[in-house]
GROMACS .gro file of C-alpha atoms in nm:
model
  480
    1MET     CA    1   0.476  -2.169   2.800
    2VAL     CA    2   0.750  -2.379   2.642
    3LEU     CA    3   0.550  -2.397   2.319
    4ARG     CA    4   0.525  -2.019   2.303
    5ALA     CA    5   0.901  -1.989   2.352
    6ILE     CA    6   0.959  -2.234   2.067
    7LEU     CA    7   0.715  -2.045   1.843
    8SER     CA    8   0.899  -1.722   1.918
    9VAL     CA    9   1.231  -1.871   1.809
   10VAL     CA   10   1.074  -2.025   1.497
   11ARG     CA   11   0.927  -1.689   1.399
   12LEU     CA   12   1.264  -1.520   1.434
   13SER     CA   13   1.421  -1.805   1.237
   14ARG     CA   14   1.183  -1.742   0.948
   15PHE     CA   15   1.253  -1.370   0.967
   16PHE     CA   16   1.627  -1.438   0.950
   17ASP     CA   17   1.589  -1.671   0.652
   18HIS     CA   18   1.393  -1.398   0.474
   19PHE     CA   19   1.660  -1.144   0.566
   20VAL     CA   20   1.939  -1.355   0.414
   21GLU     CA   21   1.743  -1.387   0.089
   22LEU     CA   22   1.671  -1.014   0.075
   23HIS     CA   23   2.011  -0.873   0.164
   24THR     CA   24   2.339  -0.881  -0.024
   25PRO     CA   25   2.671  -0.949   0.155
   26GLU     CA   26   2.747  -0.576   0.124
   27VAL     CA   27   2.446  -0.495   0.341
   28LEU     CA   28   2.545  -0.760   0.596
   29ASN     CA   29   2.853  -0.561   0.695
   30PHE     CA   30   2.619  -0.297   0.842
   31SER     CA   31   2.749  -0.017   0.623
   32LEU     CA   32   2.498   0.267   0.603
   33ALA     CA   33   2.639   0.397   0.274
   34ARG     CA   34   2.353   0.542   0.073
   35ASP     CA   35   2.477   0.444  -0.273
   36ARG     CA   36   2.396   0.074  -0.245
   37ASN     CA   37   2.088  -0.085  -0.392
   38PHE     CA   38   1.785  -0.175  -0.186
   39PRO     CA   39   1.743  -0.558  -0.192
   40LYS     CA   40   1.561  -0.677  -0.501
   41SER     CA   41   1.540  -1.057  -0.469
   42TRP     CA   42   1.359  -1.292  -0.231
   43HIS     CA   43   1.183  -1.627  -0.209
   44THR     CA   44   0.815  -1.621  -0.118
   45ILE     CA   45   0.603  -1.886   0.049
   46MET     CA   46   0.378  -1.870  -0.258
   47THR     CA   47   0.640  -2.062  -0.462
   48ILE     CA   48   0.681  -1.771  -0.703
   49GLU     CA   49   1.031  -1.742  -0.843
   50PRO     CA   50   1.205  -1.422  -0.725
   51SER     CA   51   1.261  -1.303  -1.081
   52SER     CA   52   0.891  -1.325  -1.166
   53ILE     CA   53   0.726  -1.147  -0.873
   54GLY     CA   54   0.743  -0.805  -1.035
   55GLN     CA   55   0.604  -0.940  -1.360
   56ASP     CA   56   0.323  -1.118  -1.175
   57LEU     CA   57   0.231  -0.793  -1.002
   58TYR     CA   58   0.243  -0.614  -1.336
   59ASP     CA   59   0.026  -0.879  -1.502
   60LEU     CA   60  -0.245  -0.835  -1.239
   61ILE     CA   61  -0.243  -0.460  -1.306
   62VAL     CA   62  -0.272  -0.526  -1.681
   63LYS     CA   63  -0.583  -0.732  -1.611
   64LEU     CA   64  -0.741  -0.457  -1.401
   65TYR     CA   65  -0.632  -0.159  -1.610
   66PRO     CA   66  -0.911  -0.140  -1.874
   67ILE     CA   67  -1.196  -0.134  -1.618
   68CYS     CA   68  -1.385   0.192  -1.565
   69ARG     CA   69  -1.396   0.219  -1.187
   70SER     CA   70  -1.561   0.480  -0.970
   71ILE     CA   71  -1.664   0.519  -0.605
   72THR     CA   72  -1.964   0.294  -0.681
   73GLY     CA   73  -2.088   0.071  -0.959
   74GLY     CA   74  -2.013  -0.231  -1.170
   75GLY     CA   75  -1.650  -0.141  -1.236
   76THR     CA   76  -1.575  -0.164  -0.864
   77ARG     CA   77  -1.751  -0.501  -0.840
   78GLN     CA   78  -1.565  -0.632  -1.145
   79THR     CA   79  -1.235  -0.526  -0.990
   80LEU     CA   80  -1.312  -0.701  -0.663
   81GLN     CA   81  -1.417  -1.018  -0.845
   82ILE     CA   82  -1.078  -1.029  -1.017
   83LEU     CA   83  -0.898  -0.979  -0.685
   84LYS     CA   84  -1.109  -1.260  -0.537
   85GLU     CA   85  -0.932  -1.498  -0.775
   86SER     CA   86  -0.619  -1.440  -0.564
   87ILE     CA   87  -0.753  -1.388  -0.210
   88PRO     CA   88  -1.093  -1.473  -0.054
   89LEU     CA   89  -1.229  -1.119  -0.026
   90GLU     CA   90  -1.561  -1.059   0.144
   91VAL     CA   91  -1.749  -0.820  -0.084
   92ARG     CA   92  -1.970  -0.585   0.116
   93GLU     CA   93  -2.245  -0.353  -0.011
   94VAL     CA   94  -2.375  -0.045   0.171
   95PRO     CA   95  -2.705   0.100   0.040
   96THR     CA   96  -2.741   0.447  -0.108
   97GLY     CA   97  -2.864   0.691   0.154
   98THR     CA   98  -2.684   0.528   0.448
   99GLN     CA   99  -2.566   0.793   0.693
  100VAL     CA  100  -2.193   0.757   0.761
  101PHE     CA  101  -2.086   1.026   1.005
  102ASP     CA  102  -2.132   1.361   0.824
  103TRP     CA  103  -2.164   1.194   0.483
  104ILE     CA  104  -2.432   0.997   0.301
  105VAL     CA  105  -2.357   0.701   0.073
  106PRO     CA  106  -2.426   0.842  -0.276
  107LYS     CA  107  -2.625   0.704  -0.565
  108GLU     CA  108  -2.463   0.430  -0.767
  109TRP     CA  109  -2.313   0.527  -1.103
  110ASN     CA  110  -2.274   0.299  -1.402
  111ILE     CA  111  -2.181   0.366  -1.763
  112LYS     CA  112  -2.209   0.162  -2.081
  113ASP     CA  113  -2.100   0.400  -2.357
  114ALA     CA  114  -2.019   0.763  -2.432
  115TYR     CA  115  -1.892   0.959  -2.731
  116ILE     CA  116  -1.886   1.288  -2.917
  117LYS     CA  117  -1.941   1.287  -3.294
  118ASN     CA  118  -1.859   1.573  -3.528
  119ALA     CA  119  -2.076   1.695  -3.815
  120ARG     CA  120  -1.934   1.417  -4.038
  121GLY     CA  121  -2.053   1.149  -3.794
  122GLU     CA  122  -1.697   1.067  -3.679
  123LYS     CA  123  -1.638   0.978  -3.316
  124ILE     CA  124  -1.380   1.229  -3.203
  125VAL     CA  125  -1.399   1.135  -2.833
  126ASP     CA  126  -1.484   0.776  -2.748
  127PHE     CA  127  -1.526   0.620  -2.403
  128ALA     CA  128  -1.456   0.280  -2.562
  129VAL     CA  129  -1.101   0.398  -2.638
  130SER     CA  130  -1.027   0.526  -2.284
  131SER     CA  131  -1.237   0.530  -1.969
  132LEU     CA  132  -1.067   0.860  -1.885
  133HIS     CA  133  -1.255   1.030  -2.169
  134ILE     CA  134  -1.567   1.056  -1.956
  135LEU     CA  135  -1.610   1.291  -1.661
  136ASN     CA  136  -1.650   1.029  -1.390
  137TYR     CA  137  -2.008   1.024  -1.254
  138SER     CA  138  -2.147   1.200  -1.565
  139LEU     CA  139  -2.523   1.216  -1.598
  140PRO     CA  140  -2.688   1.052  -1.902
  141VAL     CA  141  -2.703   1.284  -2.204
  142ARG     CA  142  -2.826   1.260  -2.561
  143THR     CA  143  -2.824   1.589  -2.747
  144LYS     CA  144  -2.671   1.801  -3.022
  145LEU     CA  145  -2.476   2.115  -2.937
  146GLU     CA  146  -2.281   2.386  -3.112
  147LEU     CA  147  -1.912   2.393  -3.024
  148GLU     CA  148  -1.943   2.697  -2.797
  149GLU     CA  149  -2.220   2.523  -2.603
  150LEU     CA  150  -2.010   2.206  -2.575
  151LYS     CA  151  -1.687   2.371  -2.457
  152PRO     CA  152  -1.792   2.422  -2.090
  153HIS     CA  153  -1.827   2.042  -2.071
  154LEU     CA  154  -1.478   1.968  -2.207
  155PHE     CA  155  -1.175   1.926  -1.981
  156THR     CA  156  -0.811   1.937  -2.094
  157LEU     CA  157  -0.455   1.995  -1.970
  158SER     CA  158  -0.293   2.285  -2.151
  159ASP     CA  159   0.045   2.218  -1.984
  160SER     CA  160   0.041   1.853  -2.096
  161PRO     CA  161  -0.140   1.889  -2.428
  162ASP     CA  162  -0.113   1.526  -2.542
  163TRP     CA  163  -0.253   1.370  -2.224
  164ILE     CA  164  -0.614   1.308  -2.119
  165PRO     CA  165  -0.692   1.436  -1.767
  166TYR     CA  166  -0.881   1.236  -1.504
  167ARG     CA  167  -1.174   1.438  -1.369
  168THR     CA  168  -1.471   1.352  -1.146
  169SER     CA  169  -1.799   1.506  -1.034
  170TYR     CA  170  -1.906   1.271  -0.755
  171TYR     CA  171  -2.112   1.507  -0.543
  172LYS     CA  172  -2.231   1.767  -0.794
  173GLU     CA  173  -2.447   1.645  -1.080
  174ASN     CA  174  -2.284   1.728  -1.411
  175TRP     CA  175  -2.165   1.571  -1.734
  176GLY     CA  176  -1.857   1.614  -1.945
  177PHE     CA  177  -1.570   1.471  -2.147
  178CYS     CA  178  -1.192   1.477  -2.105
  179LEU     CA  179  -0.958   1.496  -2.402
  180ALA     CA  180  -0.609   1.597  -2.504
  181HIS     CA  181  -0.565   1.973  -2.528
  182ASN     CA  182  -0.413   1.947  -2.876
  183GLN     CA  183  -0.727   1.767  -2.993
  184TYR     CA  184  -0.942   2.033  -2.828
  185LEU     CA  185  -0.758   2.305  -3.024
  186GLN     CA  186  -0.842   2.129  -3.350
  187LEU     CA  187  -1.217   2.122  -3.292
  188GLU     CA  188  -1.403   2.296  -3.572
  189ALA     CA  189  -1.704   2.521  -3.535
  190GLY     CA  190  -2.030   2.340  -3.598
  191GLU     CA  191  -2.273   2.097  -3.443
  192TYR     CA  192  -2.168   1.797  -3.236
  193GLU     CA  193  -2.364   1.494  -3.126
  194VAL     CA  194  -2.317   1.411  -2.755
  195PHE     CA  195  -2.412   1.071  -2.614
  196ILE     CA  196  -2.360   0.937  -2.262
  197ASP     CA  197  -2.530   0.609  -2.175
  198SER     CA  198  -2.497   0.619  -1.797
  199SER     CA  199  -2.718   0.583  -1.491
  200LEU     CA  200  -2.715   0.747  -1.149
  201GLU     CA  201  -2.965   0.566  -0.933
  202PRO     CA  202  -3.012   0.425  -0.582
  203GLY     CA  203  -2.782   0.128  -0.537
  204TYR     CA  204  -2.479   0.044  -0.327
  205LEU     CA  205  -2.127   0.141  -0.231
  206THR     CA  206  -1.916  -0.174  -0.270
  207TYR     CA  207  -1.588  -0.259  -0.101
  208GLY     CA  208  -1.375  -0.567  -0.033
  209GLU     CA  209  -1.246  -0.685   0.303
  210TYR     CA  210  -1.013  -0.972   0.392
  211TYR     CA  211  -0.944  -1.059   0.755
  212LEU     CA  212  -0.657  -1.289   0.854
  213PRO     CA  213  -0.670  -1.389   1.222
  214GLY     CA  214  -0.344  -1.419   1.414
  215GLU     CA  215  -0.237  -1.527   1.761
  216SER     CA  216  -0.353  -1.191   1.891
  217GLU     CA  217  -0.669  -0.992   1.820
  218GLU     CA  218  -0.449  -0.686   1.776
  219GLU     CA  219  -0.464  -0.585   1.411
  220VAL     CA  220  -0.254  -0.446   1.130
  221LEU     CA  221  -0.472  -0.255   0.883
  222ILE     CA  222  -0.369  -0.250   0.515
  223SER     CA  223  -0.583  -0.019   0.300
  224CYS     CA  224  -0.589   0.079  -0.067
  225HIS     CA  225  -0.841   0.257  -0.287
  226ILE     CA  226  -1.017   0.097  -0.584
  227CYS     CA  227  -1.212   0.392  -0.725
  228HIS     CA  228  -0.984   0.514  -1.004
  229PRO     CA  229  -1.041   0.406  -1.367
  230SER     CA  230  -0.749   0.336  -1.602
  231LEU     CA  231  -0.467   0.470  -1.383
  232ALA     CA  232  -0.189   0.217  -1.333
  233ASN     CA  233   0.020   0.372  -1.056
  234ASP     CA  234  -0.263   0.546  -0.874
  235ASN     CA  235  -0.383   0.309  -0.755
  236LEU     CA  236  -0.370  -0.028  -0.926
  237SER     CA  237  -0.015  -0.065  -0.795
  238GLY     CA  238  -0.150  -0.047  -0.440
  239ASN     CA  239  -0.424  -0.299  -0.517
  240ALA     CA  240  -0.176  -0.548  -0.663
  241ILE     CA  241   0.080  -0.519  -0.382
  242ALA     CA  242  -0.188  -0.544  -0.111
  243THR     CA  243  -0.321  -0.859  -0.279
  244PHE     CA  244   0.022  -1.024  -0.296
  245LEU     CA  245   0.099  -0.919   0.061
  246ALA     CA  246  -0.223  -1.087   0.175
  247GLN     CA  247  -0.120  -1.403  -0.013
  248TYR     CA  248   0.217  -1.402   0.161
  249LEU     CA  249   0.072  -1.348   0.508
  250ARG     CA  250  -0.195  -1.612   0.455
  251GLU     CA  251   0.077  -1.877   0.432
  252THR     CA  252   0.282  -1.768   0.735
  253SER     CA  253   0.232  -1.788   1.111
  254ARG     CA  254   0.109  -1.453   1.238
  255ARG     CA  255   0.141  -1.283   1.575
  256TYR     CA  256  -0.095  -1.006   1.464
  257SER     CA  257  -0.427  -1.030   1.285
  258TYR     CA  258  -0.444  -0.851   0.949
  259ARG     CA  259  -0.732  -0.666   0.789
  260PHE     CA  260  -0.709  -0.574   0.420
  261LEU     CA  261  -0.949  -0.313   0.285
  262PHE     CA  262  -1.005  -0.247  -0.086
  263ILE     CA  263  -1.229   0.059  -0.077
  264PRO     CA  264  -1.336   0.363  -0.278
  265GLY     CA  265  -1.131   0.664  -0.173
  266THR     CA  266  -1.259   0.894   0.104
  267ILE     CA  267  -1.622   0.778   0.113
  268GLY     CA  268  -1.505   0.416   0.144
  269SER     CA  269  -1.288   0.467   0.452
  270ILE     CA  270  -1.551   0.697   0.606
  271THR     CA  271  -1.813   0.427   0.549
  272TRP     CA  272  -1.597   0.147   0.691
  273LEU     CA  273  -1.503   0.349   0.999
  274SER     CA  274  -1.865   0.448   1.058
  275LEU     CA  275  -1.989   0.089   1.038
  276ASN     CA  276  -1.700  -0.071   1.229
  277GLU     CA  277  -1.632   0.146   1.532
  278ASP     CA  278  -1.631  -0.167   1.746
  279LYS     CA  279  -1.316  -0.288   1.565
  280ILE     CA  280  -1.116   0.034   1.595
  281ALA     CA  281  -0.958  -0.041   1.934
  282ASN     CA  282  -0.786  -0.351   1.792
  283ILE     CA  283  -0.597  -0.159   1.521
  284LYS     CA  284  -0.240  -0.118   1.647
  285HIS     CA  285  -0.062  -0.051   1.316
  286GLY     CA  286  -0.180   0.055   0.973
  287LEU     CA  287  -0.064   0.137   0.623
  288VAL     CA  288  -0.224   0.294   0.317
  289LEU     CA  289  -0.061   0.169  -0.006
  290THR     CA  290  -0.061   0.383  -0.320
  291CYS     CA  291   0.158   0.493  -0.613
  292LEU     CA  292   0.405   0.206  -0.572
  293GLY     CA  293   0.480   0.114  -0.934
  294ASP     CA  294   0.678   0.410  -1.068
  295SER     CA  295   1.055   0.444  -1.061
  296GLY     CA  296   1.069   0.727  -0.806
  297HIS     CA  297   1.220   0.694  -0.461
  298PHE     CA  298   1.012   0.575  -0.165
  299THR     CA  299   0.808   0.832   0.025
  300TYR     CA  300   0.651   0.765   0.362
  301LYS     CA  301   0.391   0.993   0.514
  302LYS     CA  302   0.384   0.946   0.890
  303SER     CA  303   0.070   0.889   1.089
  304ARG     CA  304  -0.084   1.183   1.273
  305ARG     CA  305   0.089   1.058   1.588
  306GLY     CA  306   0.425   1.094   1.415
  307ASN     CA  307   0.609   0.841   1.631
  308ALA     CA  308   0.388   0.533   1.609
  309GLU     CA  309   0.566   0.198   1.585
  310ILE     CA  310   0.478   0.172   1.213
  311ASP     CA  311   0.635   0.518   1.158
  312ARG     CA  312   0.953   0.419   1.338
  313ILE     CA  313   0.985   0.081   1.166
  314ILE     CA  314   0.949   0.228   0.818
  315ALA     CA  315   1.186   0.514   0.901
  316HIS     CA  316   1.446   0.263   1.019
  317LEU     CA  317   1.403   0.026   0.723
  318LEU     CA  318   1.435   0.313   0.476
  319ALA     CA  319   1.732   0.467   0.658
  320THR     CA  320   1.921   0.135   0.642
  321SER     CA  321   1.809   0.044   0.289
  322SER     CA  322   2.090   0.227   0.106
  323LYS     CA  323   1.824   0.390  -0.114
  324GLU     CA  324   1.714   0.747  -0.155
  325TYR     CA  325   1.388   0.810   0.029
  326GLU     CA  326   1.175   1.084   0.183
  327MET     CA  327   0.993   1.097   0.517
  328ILE     CA  328   0.714   1.353   0.542
  329ASP     CA  329   0.502   1.456   0.837
  330PHE     CA  330   0.128   1.400   0.845
  331TYR     CA  331  -0.096   1.661   0.689
  332PRO     CA  332  -0.476   1.636   0.646
  333TYR     CA  333  -0.485   1.586   0.270
  334GLY     CA  334  -0.403   1.292   0.048
  335TYR     CA  335  -0.542   0.941   0.069
  336ASP     CA  336  -0.743   0.753   0.330
  337GLU     CA  337  -0.481   0.797   0.601
  338ARG     CA  338  -0.646   1.134   0.667
  339GLN     CA  339  -0.970   0.955   0.765
  340TYR     CA  340  -0.797   0.690   0.978
  341CYS     CA  341  -0.594   0.968   1.143
  342SER     CA  342  -0.887   1.205   1.200
  343PRO     CA  343  -0.892   1.327   1.563
  344GLY     CA  344  -1.185   1.106   1.662
  345PHE     CA  345  -0.978   0.797   1.576
  346ASN     CA  346  -0.611   0.904   1.557
  347LEU     CA  347  -0.511   0.558   1.440
  348PRO     CA  348  -0.143   0.475   1.382
  349VAL     CA  349  -0.183   0.462   1.003
  350GLY     CA  350   0.077   0.600   0.762
  351CYS     CA  351   0.091   0.612   0.383
  352LEU     CA  352   0.359   0.442   0.174
  353MET     CA  353   0.428   0.569  -0.178
  354ARG     CA  354   0.707   0.599  -0.425
  355SER     CA  355   0.654   0.933  -0.603
  356ARG     CA  356   0.415   1.135  -0.392
  357HIS     CA  357   0.071   1.204  -0.540
  358GLY     CA  358   0.054   1.533  -0.726
  359THR     CA  359   0.432   1.563  -0.759
  360PHE     CA  360   0.478   1.371  -1.085
  361PRO     CA  361   0.331   1.509  -1.409
  362GLU     CA  362   0.164   1.179  -1.501
  363TYR     CA  363  -0.056   1.195  -1.189
  364HIS     CA  364  -0.429   1.178  -1.273
  365THR     CA  365  -0.367   1.170  -1.648
  366SER     CA  366  -0.365   0.913  -1.926
  367ALA     CA  367   0.016   0.907  -1.893
  368ASP     CA  368  -0.028   0.706  -1.572
  369ASN     CA  369  -0.050   0.402  -1.794
  370LEU     CA  370   0.106   0.058  -1.822
  371ASP     CA  371   0.427   0.210  -1.959
  372PHE     CA  372   0.466   0.435  -1.657
  373ILE     CA  373   0.493   0.151  -1.405
  374LYS     CA  374   0.780  -0.098  -1.399
  375PRO     CA  375   0.787  -0.463  -1.282
  376GLU     CA  376   1.116  -0.402  -1.103
  377SER     CA  377   0.966  -0.108  -0.911
  378LEU     CA  378   0.664  -0.317  -0.814
  379ALA     CA  379   0.894  -0.597  -0.698
  380GLU     CA  380   1.100  -0.357  -0.487
  381SER     CA  381   0.784  -0.208  -0.333
  382PHE     CA  382   0.654  -0.553  -0.248
  383ALA     CA  383   0.988  -0.643  -0.089
  384LEU     CA  384   0.970  -0.334   0.132
  385CYS     CA  385   0.609  -0.406   0.232
  386ARG     CA  386   0.702  -0.762   0.321
  387SER     CA  387   0.996  -0.636   0.529
  388ILE     CA  388   0.761  -0.397   0.711
  389VAL     CA  389   0.518  -0.668   0.818
  390ASP     CA  390   0.806  -0.903   0.903
  391ALA     CA  391   0.952  -0.632   1.127
  392LEU     CA  392   0.616  -0.572   1.294
  393GLU     CA  393   0.589  -0.944   1.361
  394ALA     CA  394   0.942  -0.974   1.501
  395ASN     CA  395   0.952  -0.654   1.705
  396LYS     CA  396   0.932  -0.792   2.057
  397THR     CA  397   1.107  -0.735   2.386
  398TYR     CA  398   1.356  -0.986   2.524
  399LEU     CA  399   1.530  -1.048   2.854
  400ASN     CA  400   1.899  -1.126   2.889
  401GLN     CA  401   1.938  -1.448   3.089
  402ASN     CA  402   2.304  -1.374   3.167
  403PRO     CA  403   2.289  -1.003   3.256
  404LYS     CA  404   2.594  -0.981   3.482
  405CYS     CA  405   2.879  -0.895   3.246
  406GLU     CA  406   2.905  -1.029   2.892
  407PRO     CA  407   2.854  -1.402   2.841
  408GLN     CA  408   3.130  -1.590   2.664
  409LEU     CA  409   3.016  -1.593   2.301
  410GLY     CA  410   3.309  -1.790   2.162
  411LYS     CA  411   3.216  -2.116   2.330
  412ARG     CA  412   2.869  -2.082   2.182
  413GLY     CA  413   3.002  -2.034   1.829
  414LEU     CA  414   2.893  -1.671   1.816
  415TYR     CA  415   3.228  -1.495   1.831
  416ARG     CA  416   3.512  -1.454   1.587
  417THR     CA  417   3.756  -1.736   1.635
  418MET     CA  418   4.035  -1.558   1.448
  419GLY     CA  419   4.121  -1.191   1.437
  420GLY     CA  420   3.992  -1.030   1.122
  421HIS     CA  421   3.789  -1.336   1.022
  422GLN     CA  422   3.421  -1.384   1.092
  423ASP     CA  423   3.305  -1.744   1.107
  424SER     CA  424   2.962  -1.708   1.261
  425GLY     CA  425   2.795  -1.486   1.001
  426PHE     CA  426   2.697  -1.240   1.275
  427ASN     CA  427   2.841  -0.902   1.347
  428GLU     CA  428   2.970  -0.901   1.702
  429MET     CA  429   2.830  -0.557   1.767
  430ALA     CA  430   2.476  -0.673   1.687
  431LEU     CA  431   2.509  -0.954   1.941
  432LEU     CA  432   2.653  -0.722   2.204
  433TRP     CA  433   2.391  -0.453   2.150
  434VAL     CA  434   2.109  -0.706   2.180
  435LEU     CA  435   2.255  -0.856   2.496
  436ASN     CA  436   2.317  -0.518   2.654
  437LEU     CA  437   1.975  -0.366   2.583
  438SER     CA  438   1.761  -0.677   2.633
  439ASP     CA  439   1.654  -0.579   2.981
  440GLY     CA  440   1.283  -0.637   2.929
  441LYS     CA  441   1.228  -0.269   2.847
  442ASN     CA  442   1.378  -0.222   2.500
  443SER     CA  443   1.218  -0.371   2.190
  444LEU     CA  444   1.424  -0.495   1.897
  445LEU     CA  445   1.330  -0.173   1.718
  446ASP     CA  446   1.463   0.031   2.010
  447ILE     CA  447   1.791  -0.161   1.984
  448ALA     CA  448   1.812  -0.123   1.606
  449GLU     CA  449   1.748   0.251   1.627
  450ARG     CA  450   2.003   0.308   1.902
  451SER     CA  451   2.272   0.091   1.745
  452GLN     CA  452   2.198   0.203   1.387
  453ILE     CA  453   2.225  -0.159   1.283
  454PRO     CA  454   1.959  -0.285   1.038
  455PHE     CA  455   1.656  -0.431   1.215
  456GLU     CA  456   1.687  -0.757   1.023
  457VAL     CA  457   2.041  -0.805   1.157
  458ILE     CA  458   1.931  -0.732   1.511
  459ALA     CA  459   1.651  -0.988   1.467
  460ALA     CA  460   1.897  -1.245   1.331
  461ALA     CA  461   2.129  -1.191   1.627
  462THR     CA  462   1.833  -1.226   1.862
  463ARG     CA  463   1.740  -1.556   1.705
  464ALA     CA  464   2.091  -1.690   1.760
  465LEU     CA  465   2.097  -1.572   2.121
  466CYS     CA  466   1.758  -1.733   2.187
  467GLU     CA  467   1.883  -2.061   2.044
  468CYS     CA  468   2.178  -2.041   2.285
  469LYS     CA  469   1.934  -1.972   2.572
  470LEU     CA  470   2.096  -1.635   2.641
  471LEU     CA  471   1.768  -1.453   2.565
  472VAL     CA  472   1.403  -1.522   2.631
  473ASP     CA  473   1.087  -1.347   2.518
  474SER     CA  474   0.998  -1.117   2.808
  475SER     CA  475   0.625  -1.171   2.753
  476ILE     CA  476   0.673  -1.538   2.839
  477ILE     CA  477   0.855  -1.449   3.160
  478SER     CA  478   0.575  -1.214   3.262
  479GLU     CA  479   0.320  -1.495   3.229
  480LEU     CA  480   0.509  -1.736   3.451
   0.00000   0.00000   0.00000
């Protein structure tokens, strides 16, 4: 029992150290002014310098960017192999034809080459130049067509005429090419050679899974999709941040267990849920990561429950971050949160983004490229994700050991010794709020929400009070 009490204090100590590194002195005065910057610097256990974390995230995305990914196939496997260089992913394969609830795992698609040549033998559309040029899941084709016959198989964006759209045909057999609308308008009448060297055959759906056991079997689920080809924000940013978050958690003590899923969108989460129903009861918190590399403000889509602990923690962290943000209610469209939150599961899984999918013009186009994402945005997103898991870890319930009136804080070095001068580094109100509400019923999040003091400050005050033996973890008391 004593060991558990010590571990609890150590965990809060680490959280406080992280808080000090993340937060500027301006944030420490508990001002909720919304014109201050969200923290942008930290020190990670992975010995990466704070100034380089965004660049390291960006460099991983650069490495993954050229790969032609889909919901199945070699591009997905290649992506997972690269991620395995950073974390020990278990790569799992589910055969074509496997029944997963109302769906069936589809045939596996692979592609080697594709192009369109004009009458002069010039490649005017070339898969080797951009993986977005091919309609994802295109059937193999080798033929010659007149322009009017070819046009129904060409996809463009008239409102963004210089960009290549991203289009798929996963569940309806078809073939096609995507190109800039301005290029489409310049196509001349005549015969064109069409070549697609692809295959659509029985194979496997491939996904990656990384499980980190903690003190408890209760789990935090972190999920991101790996099915998009050369799109940097959607969703290579999510892949990179999930990978670095797993690296960070691997090197820390953990109250919760963590499960990271790198899956093809929709069919991947449906498949995992279908094959792992025995694990569902352990999932207590969850987060889908996507679109985290652009310069837009943070957007959080709540779980279907709407008031799950993960929803409340993120709402509180964003509200006290001094950054513009948006909270949106759950709706049954978007990313894999809609599968995790389907009524048969109703898991507490939300979705964290910067610019919301479909709301920025670059979405699902060639403009979602390496210039669209920024290292500083990736770094800020990683910092927020780290703060989220740190808050989940630290959000416990404590019991005041001196509940009859206020204890004397000055003799414990926790109170201002001179009027107008703060020696302890703690805000008195944080200490008083923690003492007053630590009745074994209120969690640290409850206290932070009610006091409107940043969670990290409440956690730091709790650590100090534990060290002075004024607080004790209520779960330890209940076991005695």
